[in-house]
């Protein structure tokens, strides 16, 4: 199913637009703040989402919210979003930090292996050998 793009089918879009307008163009403004202003703390987020209860009821007591950050960034990478953009989304200053968040699944690893095999096969047939580049 293609992603929803119209306003009527995407209820988050108008909410986020209102929050962006509320920042009055300040690039350092927070879209969402904690109950006393400032950043939203881990404890506030855990309590607001009933995280411990939800994960326990699902049988995933070991799952952390930070795991979802890894999952989300991996899914974005799998969808074709380039690493510099992922780094911006994650708010990482260093690209190596972003790379540690990405966990390709077996399908992605298999696709990479297939692409490498095709490349070597094409080189072998085109010039009769696999070229050395060192």
PDB file of C-alpha atoms in Angstrom:
ATOM      1  CA  UNK A   1       0.000   0.000   0.000  1.00  0.00           C
ATOM      2  CA  UNK A   2       1.497   3.382  -0.973  1.00  0.00           C
ATOM      3  CA  UNK A   3       2.108   5.941   1.772  1.00  0.00           C
ATOM      4  CA  UNK A   4      -0.683   8.373   2.491  1.00  0.00           C
ATOM      5  CA  UNK A   5       0.079  11.830   1.175  1.00  0.00           C
ATOM      6  CA  UNK A   6      -3.148  13.799   1.356  1.00  0.00           C
ATOM      7  CA  UNK A   7      -4.019  15.812   4.425  1.00  0.00           C
ATOM      8  CA  UNK A   8      -7.274  13.943   4.953  1.00  0.00           C
ATOM      9  CA  UNK A   9      -5.526  10.582   5.070  1.00  0.00           C
ATOM     10  CA  UNK A  10      -2.568  11.770   7.165  1.00  0.00           C
ATOM     11  CA  UNK A  11      -3.815  13.117  10.510  1.00  0.00           C
ATOM     12  CA  UNK A  12      -0.303  13.882  11.828  1.00  0.00           C
ATOM     13  CA  UNK A  13       0.594  16.331   9.085  1.00  0.00           C
ATOM     14  CA  UNK A  14      -1.639  19.220  10.284  1.00  0.00           C
ATOM     15  CA  UNK A  15      -0.486  18.704  13.887  1.00  0.00           C
ATOM     16  CA  UNK A  16       3.180  18.866  12.942  1.00  0.00           C
ATOM     17  CA  UNK A  17       2.609  21.889  10.701  1.00  0.00           C
ATOM     18  CA  UNK A  18       0.964  23.726  13.619  1.00  0.00           C
ATOM     19  CA  UNK A  19       3.924  22.854  15.861  1.00  0.00           C
ATOM     20  CA  UNK A  20       6.397  24.062  13.204  1.00  0.00           C
ATOM     21  CA  UNK A  21       4.493  27.326  12.815  1.00  0.00           C
ATOM     22  CA  UNK A  22       4.629  27.715  16.591  1.00  0.00           C
ATOM     23  CA  UNK A  23       8.428  27.740  16.521  1.00  0.00           C
ATOM     24  CA  UNK A  24       8.300  31.025  14.578  1.00  0.00           C
ATOM     25  CA  UNK A  25      11.237  29.937  12.427  1.00  0.00           C
ATOM     26  CA  UNK A  26      13.607  29.443  15.363  1.00  0.00           C
ATOM     27  CA  UNK A  27      15.854  26.523  14.254  1.00  0.00           C
ATOM     28  CA  UNK A  28      16.705  25.756  17.905  1.00  0.00           C
ATOM     29  CA  UNK A  29      13.079  25.576  19.075  1.00  0.00           C
ATOM     30  CA  UNK A  30      11.663  22.256  20.238  1.00  0.00           C
ATOM     31  CA  UNK A  31       8.568  20.931  18.514  1.00  0.00           C
ATOM     32  CA  UNK A  32       7.486  19.187  21.693  1.00  0.00           C
ATOM     33  CA  UNK A  33       8.477  19.951  25.256  1.00  0.00           C
ATOM     34  CA  UNK A  34       8.190  18.195  28.582  1.00  0.00           C
ATOM     35  CA  UNK A  35       5.561  19.135  31.175  1.00  0.00           C
ATOM     36  CA  UNK A  36       7.872  21.822  32.635  1.00  0.00           C
ATOM     37  CA  UNK A  37       9.255  22.961  29.289  1.00  0.00           C
ATOM     38  CA  UNK A  38      12.575  21.862  27.857  1.00  0.00           C
ATOM     39  CA  UNK A  39      13.340  18.368  26.603  1.00  0.00           C
ATOM     40  CA  UNK A  40      11.066  15.423  27.221  1.00  0.00           C
ATOM     41  CA  UNK A  41      12.771  13.163  29.733  1.00  0.00           C
ATOM     42  CA  UNK A  42      12.905   9.395  29.441  1.00  0.00           C
ATOM     43  CA  UNK A  43      10.866   9.002  32.614  1.00  0.00           C
ATOM     44  CA  UNK A  44       8.105  11.310  31.355  1.00  0.00           C
ATOM     45  CA  UNK A  45       7.946   9.484  28.032  1.00  0.00           C
ATOM     46  CA  UNK A  46       7.880   6.067  29.742  1.00  0.00           C
ATOM     47  CA  UNK A  47       5.049   7.154  32.033  1.00  0.00           C
ATOM     48  CA  UNK A  48       3.068   8.930  29.297  1.00  0.00           C
ATOM     49  CA  UNK A  49       3.147   5.897  26.998  1.00  0.00           C
ATOM     50  CA  UNK A  50       2.673   3.307  29.785  1.00  0.00           C
ATOM     51  CA  UNK A  51       5.709   1.654  28.216  1.00  0.00           C
ATOM     52  CA  UNK A  52       6.406  -0.896  30.950  1.00  0.00           C
ATOM     53  CA  UNK A  53       2.788  -2.080  31.038  1.00  0.00           C
ATOM     54  CA  UNK A  54       2.427  -2.258  27.241  1.00  0.00           C
ATOM     55  CA  UNK A  55       5.656  -4.179  26.652  1.00  0.00           C
ATOM     56  CA  UNK A  56       4.893  -6.535  29.537  1.00  0.00           C
ATOM     57  CA  UNK A  57       1.403  -7.266  28.185  1.00  0.00           C
ATOM     58  CA  UNK A  58       2.919  -8.025  24.769  1.00  0.00           C
ATOM     59  CA  UNK A  59       5.538 -10.301  26.311  1.00  0.00           C
ATOM     60  CA  UNK A  60       8.434  -8.018  25.313  1.00  0.00           C
ATOM     61  CA  UNK A  61       9.648  -6.822  28.713  1.00  0.00           C
ATOM     62  CA  UNK A  62      13.194  -6.580  27.320  1.00  0.00           C
ATOM     63  CA  UNK A  63      12.184  -4.079  24.586  1.00  0.00           C
ATOM     64  CA  UNK A  64      13.288  -0.498  25.156  1.00  0.00           C
ATOM     65  CA  UNK A  65      12.100   2.659  23.429  1.00  0.00           C
ATOM     66  CA  UNK A  66      15.647   3.141  22.195  1.00  0.00           C
ATOM     67  CA  UNK A  67      15.321  -0.197  20.348  1.00  0.00           C
ATOM     68  CA  UNK A  68      12.545   1.436  18.336  1.00  0.00           C
ATOM     69  CA  UNK A  69      14.951   4.217  17.356  1.00  0.00           C
ATOM     70  CA  UNK A  70      17.331   1.588  15.944  1.00  0.00           C
ATOM     71  CA  UNK A  71      14.432  -0.119  14.159  1.00  0.00           C
ATOM     72  CA  UNK A  72      13.087   3.116  12.705  1.00  0.00           C
ATOM     73  CA  UNK A  73      16.460   4.236  11.360  1.00  0.00           C
ATOM     74  CA  UNK A  74      17.098   0.764   9.907  1.00  0.00           C
ATOM     75  CA  UNK A  75      13.716   0.777   8.149  1.00  0.00           C
ATOM     76  CA  UNK A  76      14.441   4.243   6.770  1.00  0.00           C
ATOM     77  CA  UNK A  77      17.824   3.067   5.462  1.00  0.00           C
ATOM     78  CA  UNK A  78      16.197  -0.020   3.932  1.00  0.00           C
ATOM     79  CA  UNK A  79      13.712   2.262   2.163  1.00  0.00           C
ATOM     80  CA  UNK A  80      16.572   4.098   0.451  1.00  0.00           C
ATOM     81  CA  UNK A  81      17.091   7.146   2.656  1.00  0.00           C
ATOM     82  CA  UNK A  82      20.740   8.126   2.333  1.00  0.00           C
ATOM     83  CA  UNK A  83      23.070   8.028   5.382  1.00  0.00           C
ATOM     84  CA  UNK A  84      23.614  11.822   5.582  1.00  0.00           C
ATOM     85  CA  UNK A  85      19.846  12.311   5.773  1.00  0.00           C
ATOM     86  CA  UNK A  86      19.528   9.566   8.397  1.00  0.00           C
ATOM     87  CA  UNK A  87      22.249  11.299  10.395  1.00  0.00           C
ATOM     88  CA  UNK A  88      20.239  14.528  10.323  1.00  0.00           C
ATOM     89  CA  UNK A  89      17.013  12.743  11.278  1.00  0.00           C
ATOM     90  CA  UNK A  90      18.743  11.039  14.208  1.00  0.00           C
ATOM     91  CA  UNK A  91      20.490  14.234  15.284  1.00  0.00           C
ATOM     92  CA  UNK A  92      23.898  12.562  15.323  1.00  0.00           C
ATOM     93  CA  UNK A  93      26.982  14.752  14.959  1.00  0.00           C
ATOM     94  CA  UNK A  94      29.116  11.832  13.789  1.00  0.00           C
ATOM     95  CA  UNK A  95      28.169   9.533  10.904  1.00  0.00           C
ATOM     96  CA  UNK A  96      29.755   6.539  12.659  1.00  0.00           C
ATOM     97  CA  UNK A  97      27.145   6.880  15.403  1.00  0.00           C
ATOM     98  CA  UNK A  98      24.386   6.673  12.800  1.00  0.00           C
ATOM     99  CA  UNK A  99      26.002   3.604  11.229  1.00  0.00           C
ATOM    100  CA  UNK A 100      25.877   1.806  14.585  1.00  0.00           C
ATOM    101  CA  UNK A 101      22.091   2.241  14.569  1.00  0.00           C
ATOM    102  CA  UNK A 102      21.604   0.414  11.277  1.00  0.00           C
ATOM    103  CA  UNK A 103      20.964  -3.317  11.384  1.00  0.00           C
ATOM    104  CA  UNK A 104      20.369  -4.753   7.919  1.00  0.00           C
ATOM    105  CA  UNK A 105      18.224  -7.870   7.837  1.00  0.00           C
ATOM    106  CA  UNK A 106      19.137 -11.064   5.996  1.00  0.00           C
ATOM    107  CA  UNK A 107      17.308  -9.902   2.856  1.00  0.00           C
ATOM    108  CA  UNK A 108      19.441  -6.765   2.647  1.00  0.00           C
ATOM    109  CA  UNK A 109      22.622  -8.748   3.220  1.00  0.00           C
ATOM    110  CA  UNK A 110      21.564 -11.250   0.541  1.00  0.00           C
ATOM    111  CA  UNK A 111      20.812  -8.421  -1.920  1.00  0.00           C
ATOM    112  CA  UNK A 112      24.261  -6.945  -1.258  1.00  0.00           C
ATOM    113  CA  UNK A 113      25.896 -10.326  -1.878  1.00  0.00           C
ATOM    114  CA  UNK A 114      23.900 -10.832  -5.079  1.00  0.00           C
ATOM    115  CA  UNK A 115      24.893  -7.374  -6.360  1.00  0.00           C
ATOM    116  CA  UNK A 116      28.560  -8.083  -5.650  1.00  0.00           C
ATOM    117  CA  UNK A 117      28.358 -11.471  -7.382  1.00  0.00           C
ATOM    118  CA  UNK A 118      26.711  -9.863 -10.454  1.00  0.00           C
ATOM    119  CA  UNK A 119      29.450  -7.239 -10.587  1.00  0.00           C
ATOM    120  CA  UNK A 120      32.220  -9.828 -10.475  1.00  0.00           C
ATOM    121  CA  UNK A 121      30.438 -12.009 -13.055  1.00  0.00           C
ATOM    122  CA  UNK A 122      30.057  -9.023 -15.421  1.00  0.00           C
ATOM    123  CA  UNK A 123      33.738  -8.126 -14.995  1.00  0.00           C
ATOM    124  CA  UNK A 124      34.782 -11.706 -15.680  1.00  0.00           C
ATOM    125  CA  UNK A 125      32.724 -11.867 -18.893  1.00  0.00           C
ATOM    126  CA  UNK A 126      33.606  -8.366 -20.070  1.00  0.00           C
ATOM    127  CA  UNK A 127      37.390  -8.598 -19.789  1.00  0.00           C
ATOM    128  CA  UNK A 128      37.972 -12.277 -19.111  1.00  0.00           C
ATOM    129  CA  UNK A 129      39.197 -11.741 -15.581  1.00  0.00           C
ATOM    130  CA  UNK A 130      38.411  -9.951 -12.376  1.00  0.00           C
ATOM    131  CA  UNK A 131      40.540  -6.793 -12.366  1.00  0.00           C
ATOM    132  CA  UNK A 132      42.859  -5.995  -9.500  1.00  0.00           C
ATOM    133  CA  UNK A 133      42.677  -2.426  -8.306  1.00  0.00           C
ATOM    134  CA  UNK A 134      45.691  -2.366  -6.044  1.00  0.00           C
TER     135      UNK A 134
END
